[in-house]
PDB file of C-alpha atoms in Angstrom:
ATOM      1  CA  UNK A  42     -84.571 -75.360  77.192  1.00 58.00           C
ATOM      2  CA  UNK A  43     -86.806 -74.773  79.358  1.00 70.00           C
ATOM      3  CA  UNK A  44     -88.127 -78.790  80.912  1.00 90.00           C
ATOM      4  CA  UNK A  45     -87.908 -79.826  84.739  1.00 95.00           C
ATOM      5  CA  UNK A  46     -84.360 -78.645  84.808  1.00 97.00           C
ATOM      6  CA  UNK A  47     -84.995 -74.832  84.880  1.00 96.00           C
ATOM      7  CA  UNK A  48     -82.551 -73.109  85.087  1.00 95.00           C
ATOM      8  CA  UNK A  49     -80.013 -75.514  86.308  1.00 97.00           C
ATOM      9  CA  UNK A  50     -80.016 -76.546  82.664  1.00 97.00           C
ATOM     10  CA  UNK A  51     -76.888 -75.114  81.751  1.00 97.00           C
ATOM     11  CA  UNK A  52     -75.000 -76.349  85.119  1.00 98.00           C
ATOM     12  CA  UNK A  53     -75.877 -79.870  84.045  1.00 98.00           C
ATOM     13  CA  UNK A  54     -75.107 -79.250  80.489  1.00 98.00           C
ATOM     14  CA  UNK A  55     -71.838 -78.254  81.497  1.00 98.00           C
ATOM     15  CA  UNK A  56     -70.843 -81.255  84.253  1.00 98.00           C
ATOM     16  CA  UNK A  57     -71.972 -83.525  81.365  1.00 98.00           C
ATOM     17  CA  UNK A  58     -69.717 -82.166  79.340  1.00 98.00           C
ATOM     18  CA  UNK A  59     -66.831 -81.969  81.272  1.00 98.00           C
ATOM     19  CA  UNK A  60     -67.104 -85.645  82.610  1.00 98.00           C
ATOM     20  CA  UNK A  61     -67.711 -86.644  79.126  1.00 98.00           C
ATOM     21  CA  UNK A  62     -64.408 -85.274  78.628  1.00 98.00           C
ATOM     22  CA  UNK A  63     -62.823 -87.058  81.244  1.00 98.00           C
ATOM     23  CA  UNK A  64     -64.304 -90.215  80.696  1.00 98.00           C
ATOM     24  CA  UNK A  65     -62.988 -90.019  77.283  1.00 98.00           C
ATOM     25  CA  UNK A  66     -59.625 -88.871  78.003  1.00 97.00           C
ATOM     26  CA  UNK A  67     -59.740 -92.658  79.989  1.00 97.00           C
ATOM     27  CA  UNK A  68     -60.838 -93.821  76.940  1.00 97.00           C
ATOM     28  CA  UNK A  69     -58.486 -92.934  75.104  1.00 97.00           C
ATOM     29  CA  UNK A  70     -55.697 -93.943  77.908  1.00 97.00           C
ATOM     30  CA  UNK A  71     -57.150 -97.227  78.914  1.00 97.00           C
ATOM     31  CA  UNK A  72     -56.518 -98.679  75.647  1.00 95.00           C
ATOM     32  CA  UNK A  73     -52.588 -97.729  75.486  1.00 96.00           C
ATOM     33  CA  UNK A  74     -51.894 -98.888  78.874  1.00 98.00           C
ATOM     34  CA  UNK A  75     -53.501-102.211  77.369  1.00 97.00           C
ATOM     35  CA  UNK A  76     -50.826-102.487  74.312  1.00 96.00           C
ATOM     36  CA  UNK A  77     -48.248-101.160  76.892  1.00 97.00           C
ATOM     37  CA  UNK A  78     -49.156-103.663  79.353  1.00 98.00           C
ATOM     38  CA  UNK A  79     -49.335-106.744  76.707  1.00 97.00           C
ATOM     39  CA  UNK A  80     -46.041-106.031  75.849  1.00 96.00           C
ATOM     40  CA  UNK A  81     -44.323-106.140  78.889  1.00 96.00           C
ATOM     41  CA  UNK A  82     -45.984-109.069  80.292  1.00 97.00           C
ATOM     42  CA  UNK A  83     -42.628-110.909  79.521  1.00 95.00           C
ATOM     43  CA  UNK A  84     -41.651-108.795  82.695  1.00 97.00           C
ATOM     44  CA  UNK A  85     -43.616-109.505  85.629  1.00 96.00           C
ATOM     45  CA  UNK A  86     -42.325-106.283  87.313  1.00 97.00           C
ATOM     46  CA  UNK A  87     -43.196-104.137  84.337  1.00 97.00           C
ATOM     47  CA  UNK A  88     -46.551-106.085  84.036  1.00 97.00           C
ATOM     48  CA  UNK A  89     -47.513-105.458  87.998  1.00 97.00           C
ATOM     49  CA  UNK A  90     -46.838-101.457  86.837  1.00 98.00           C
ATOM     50  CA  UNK A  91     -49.651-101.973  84.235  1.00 98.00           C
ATOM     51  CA  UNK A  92     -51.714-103.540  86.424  1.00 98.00           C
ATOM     52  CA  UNK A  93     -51.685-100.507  89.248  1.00 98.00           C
ATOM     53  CA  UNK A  94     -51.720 -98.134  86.665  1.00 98.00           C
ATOM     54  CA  UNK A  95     -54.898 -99.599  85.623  1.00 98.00           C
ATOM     55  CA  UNK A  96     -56.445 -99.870  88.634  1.00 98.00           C
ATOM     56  CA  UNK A  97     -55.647 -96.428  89.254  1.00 98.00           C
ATOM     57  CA  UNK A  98     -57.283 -94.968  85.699  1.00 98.00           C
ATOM     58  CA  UNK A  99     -60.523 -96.850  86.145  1.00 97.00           C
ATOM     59  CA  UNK A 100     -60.872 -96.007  90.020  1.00 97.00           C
ATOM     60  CA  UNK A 101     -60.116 -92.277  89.671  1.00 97.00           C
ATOM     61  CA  UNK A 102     -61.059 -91.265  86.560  1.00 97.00           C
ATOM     62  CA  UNK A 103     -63.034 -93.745  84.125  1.00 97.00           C
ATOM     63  CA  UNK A 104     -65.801 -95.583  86.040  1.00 97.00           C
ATOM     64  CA  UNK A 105     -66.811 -92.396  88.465  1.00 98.00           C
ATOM     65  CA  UNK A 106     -66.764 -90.002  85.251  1.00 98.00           C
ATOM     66  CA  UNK A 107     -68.938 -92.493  83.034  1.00 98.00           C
ATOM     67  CA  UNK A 108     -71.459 -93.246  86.140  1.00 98.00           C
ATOM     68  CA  UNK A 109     -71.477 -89.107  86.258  1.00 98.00           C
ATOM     69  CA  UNK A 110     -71.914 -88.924  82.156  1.00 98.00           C
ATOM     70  CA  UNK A 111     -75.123 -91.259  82.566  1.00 98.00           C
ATOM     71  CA  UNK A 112     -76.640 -89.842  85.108  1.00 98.00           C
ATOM     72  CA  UNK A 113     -76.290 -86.031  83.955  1.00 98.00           C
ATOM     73  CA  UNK A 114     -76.908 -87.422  80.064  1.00 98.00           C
ATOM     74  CA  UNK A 115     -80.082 -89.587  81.626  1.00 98.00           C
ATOM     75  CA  UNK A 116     -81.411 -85.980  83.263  1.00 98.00           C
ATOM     76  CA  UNK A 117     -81.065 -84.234  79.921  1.00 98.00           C
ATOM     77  CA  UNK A 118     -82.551 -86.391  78.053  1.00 97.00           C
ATOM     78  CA  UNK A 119     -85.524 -86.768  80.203  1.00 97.00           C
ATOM     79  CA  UNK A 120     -85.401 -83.132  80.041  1.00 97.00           C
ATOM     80  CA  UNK A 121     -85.432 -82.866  76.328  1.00 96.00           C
ATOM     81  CA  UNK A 122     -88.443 -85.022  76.228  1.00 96.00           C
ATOM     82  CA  UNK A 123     -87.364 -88.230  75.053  1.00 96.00           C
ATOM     83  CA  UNK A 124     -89.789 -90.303  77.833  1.00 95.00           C
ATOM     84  CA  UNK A 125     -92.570 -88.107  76.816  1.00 93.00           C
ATOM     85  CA  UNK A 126     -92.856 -88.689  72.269  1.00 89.00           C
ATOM     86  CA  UNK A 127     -91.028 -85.510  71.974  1.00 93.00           C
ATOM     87  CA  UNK A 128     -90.237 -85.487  67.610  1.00 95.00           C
ATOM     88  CA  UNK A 129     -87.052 -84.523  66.340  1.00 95.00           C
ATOM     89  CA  UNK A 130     -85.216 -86.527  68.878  1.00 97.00           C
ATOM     90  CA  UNK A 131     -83.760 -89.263  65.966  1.00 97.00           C
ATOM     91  CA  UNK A 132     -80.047 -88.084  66.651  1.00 97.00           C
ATOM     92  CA  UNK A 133     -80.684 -88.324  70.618  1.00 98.00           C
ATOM     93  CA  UNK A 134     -81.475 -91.866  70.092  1.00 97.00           C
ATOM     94  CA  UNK A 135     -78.454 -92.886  68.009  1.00 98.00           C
ATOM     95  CA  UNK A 136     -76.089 -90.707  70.289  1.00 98.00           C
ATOM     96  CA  UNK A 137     -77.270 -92.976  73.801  1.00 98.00           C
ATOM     97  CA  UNK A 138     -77.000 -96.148  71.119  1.00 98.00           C
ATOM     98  CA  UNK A 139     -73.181 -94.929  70.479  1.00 98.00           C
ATOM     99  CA  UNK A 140     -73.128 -94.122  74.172  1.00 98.00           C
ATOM    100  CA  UNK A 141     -73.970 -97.955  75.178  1.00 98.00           C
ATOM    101  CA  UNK A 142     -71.381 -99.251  72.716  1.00 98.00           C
ATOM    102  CA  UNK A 143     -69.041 -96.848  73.991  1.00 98.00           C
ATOM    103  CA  UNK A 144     -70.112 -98.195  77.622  1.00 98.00           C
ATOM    104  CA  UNK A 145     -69.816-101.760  76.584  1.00 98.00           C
ATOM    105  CA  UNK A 146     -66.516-101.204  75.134  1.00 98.00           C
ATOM    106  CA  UNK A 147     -65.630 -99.568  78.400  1.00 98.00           C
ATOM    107  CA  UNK A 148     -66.447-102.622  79.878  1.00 98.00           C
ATOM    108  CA  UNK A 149     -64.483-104.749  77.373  1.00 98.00           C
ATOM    109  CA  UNK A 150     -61.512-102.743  77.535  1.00 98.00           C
ATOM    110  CA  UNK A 151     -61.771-103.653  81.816  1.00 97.00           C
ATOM    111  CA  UNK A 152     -62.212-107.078  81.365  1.00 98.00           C
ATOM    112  CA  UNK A 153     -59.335-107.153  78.760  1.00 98.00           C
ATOM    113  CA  UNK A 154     -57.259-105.733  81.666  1.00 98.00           C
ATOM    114  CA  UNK A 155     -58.478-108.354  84.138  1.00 97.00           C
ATOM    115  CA  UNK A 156     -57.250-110.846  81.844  1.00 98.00           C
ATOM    116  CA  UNK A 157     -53.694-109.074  80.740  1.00 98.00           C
ATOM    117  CA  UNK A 158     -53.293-108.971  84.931  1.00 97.00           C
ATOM    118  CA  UNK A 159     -53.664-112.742  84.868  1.00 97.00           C
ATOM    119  CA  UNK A 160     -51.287-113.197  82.255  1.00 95.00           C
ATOM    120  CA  UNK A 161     -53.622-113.768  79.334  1.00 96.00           C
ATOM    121  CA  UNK A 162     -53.338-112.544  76.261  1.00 97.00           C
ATOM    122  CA  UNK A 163     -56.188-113.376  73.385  1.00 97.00           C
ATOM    123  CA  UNK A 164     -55.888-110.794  70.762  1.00 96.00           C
ATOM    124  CA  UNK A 165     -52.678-109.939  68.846  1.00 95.00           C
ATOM    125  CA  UNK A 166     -50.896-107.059  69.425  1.00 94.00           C
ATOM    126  CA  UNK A 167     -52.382-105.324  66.042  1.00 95.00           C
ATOM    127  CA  UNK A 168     -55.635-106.304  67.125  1.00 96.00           C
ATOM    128  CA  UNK A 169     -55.028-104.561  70.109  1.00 96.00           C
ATOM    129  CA  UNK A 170     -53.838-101.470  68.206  1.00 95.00           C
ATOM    130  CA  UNK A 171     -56.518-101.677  66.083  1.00 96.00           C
ATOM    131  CA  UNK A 172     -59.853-101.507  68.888  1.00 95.00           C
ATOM    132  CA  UNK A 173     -57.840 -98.498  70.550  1.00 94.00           C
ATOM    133  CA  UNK A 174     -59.735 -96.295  67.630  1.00 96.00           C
ATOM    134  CA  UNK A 175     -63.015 -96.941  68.895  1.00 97.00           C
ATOM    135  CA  UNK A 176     -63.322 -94.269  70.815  1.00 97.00           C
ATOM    136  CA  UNK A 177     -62.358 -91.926  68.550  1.00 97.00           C
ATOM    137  CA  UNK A 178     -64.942 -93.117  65.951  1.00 98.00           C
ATOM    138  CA  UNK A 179     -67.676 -93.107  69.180  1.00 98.00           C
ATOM    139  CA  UNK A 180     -66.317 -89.746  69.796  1.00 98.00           C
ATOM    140  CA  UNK A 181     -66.755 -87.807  66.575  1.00 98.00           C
ATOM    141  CA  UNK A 182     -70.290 -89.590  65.632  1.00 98.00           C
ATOM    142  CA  UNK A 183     -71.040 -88.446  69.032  1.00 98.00           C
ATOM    143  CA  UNK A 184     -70.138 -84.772  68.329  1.00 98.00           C
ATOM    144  CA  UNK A 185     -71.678 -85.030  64.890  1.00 98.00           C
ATOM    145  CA  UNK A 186     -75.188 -86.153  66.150  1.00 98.00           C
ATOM    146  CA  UNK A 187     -74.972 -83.426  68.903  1.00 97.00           C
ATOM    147  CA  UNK A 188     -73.940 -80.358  67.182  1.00 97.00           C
ATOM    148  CA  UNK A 189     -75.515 -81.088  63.489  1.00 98.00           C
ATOM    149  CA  UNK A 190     -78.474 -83.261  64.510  1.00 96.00           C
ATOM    150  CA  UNK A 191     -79.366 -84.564  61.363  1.00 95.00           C
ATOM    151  CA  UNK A 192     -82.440 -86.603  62.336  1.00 93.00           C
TER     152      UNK A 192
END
């Protein structure tokens, strides 16, 4: 792949990858922390633990490897062509529309947290359960659209 990235293709290929992996490995966390946390807001102590812990994921690991995961994913895209008309780019376009939900529910799962940390609880603990799989749908339509590209 030739485009404006030369060869630092690859080296950008690869930090998007590996921060994709980290910001899923928070996405994956993130939501278990929330069940963990909802159920021990009974205990303020255990409930302040939540709360650092977090603070901690998003700060360290979540919101600096999905701001990483855009910006390398925005650089390869541009460098596969998608600004320019380029055909054969279908999948590319439903992998950044996964990649928004997966960014909104990012967002959700934060504000969700925000709201556990103030004591409020609005979705049931199976509920909860439930939207923890969300990444790991967004994940493996996201692998599928990369590696098979079927539009």
């Amino acid at each position: 792949m030739a485009g404006f990235l030369g060869a630092t293709y690859d080296w950008v290929k690869a930090a998007h990858l590996i921060f994709v992996i980290f910001w899923m490995a928070g996405m994956f966390m993130l939501p278990r922390y929330l069940v963990y946390h909802q159920e021990g807001l009974a205990d303020p102590a255990e409930a302040a633990r939540w709360v650092e812990r977090e603070g901690k994921l998003r700060a360290i690991i979540l919101t600096p490897a999905m701001i990483l995961v855009w910006v390398l994913g925005i650089a390869l895209a541009l460098n596969a062509g998608i600004a320019d008309g380029t055909p054969g780019l279908g999948w590319l376009h439903a992998k950044i529309a996964l990649v928004v939900l997966l960014s909104g529910y990012h967002g959700w799962a934060v504000g969700y947290a925000r709201k556990l940390a103030a004591g409020r609880a609005t979705l049931s603990n199976r509920a909860l359960r439930l939207v923890n799989e969300v990444p790991a749908i967004a994940a493996v339509l996201i692998v599928i659209l990369v590696i098979v590209k079927p539009f």
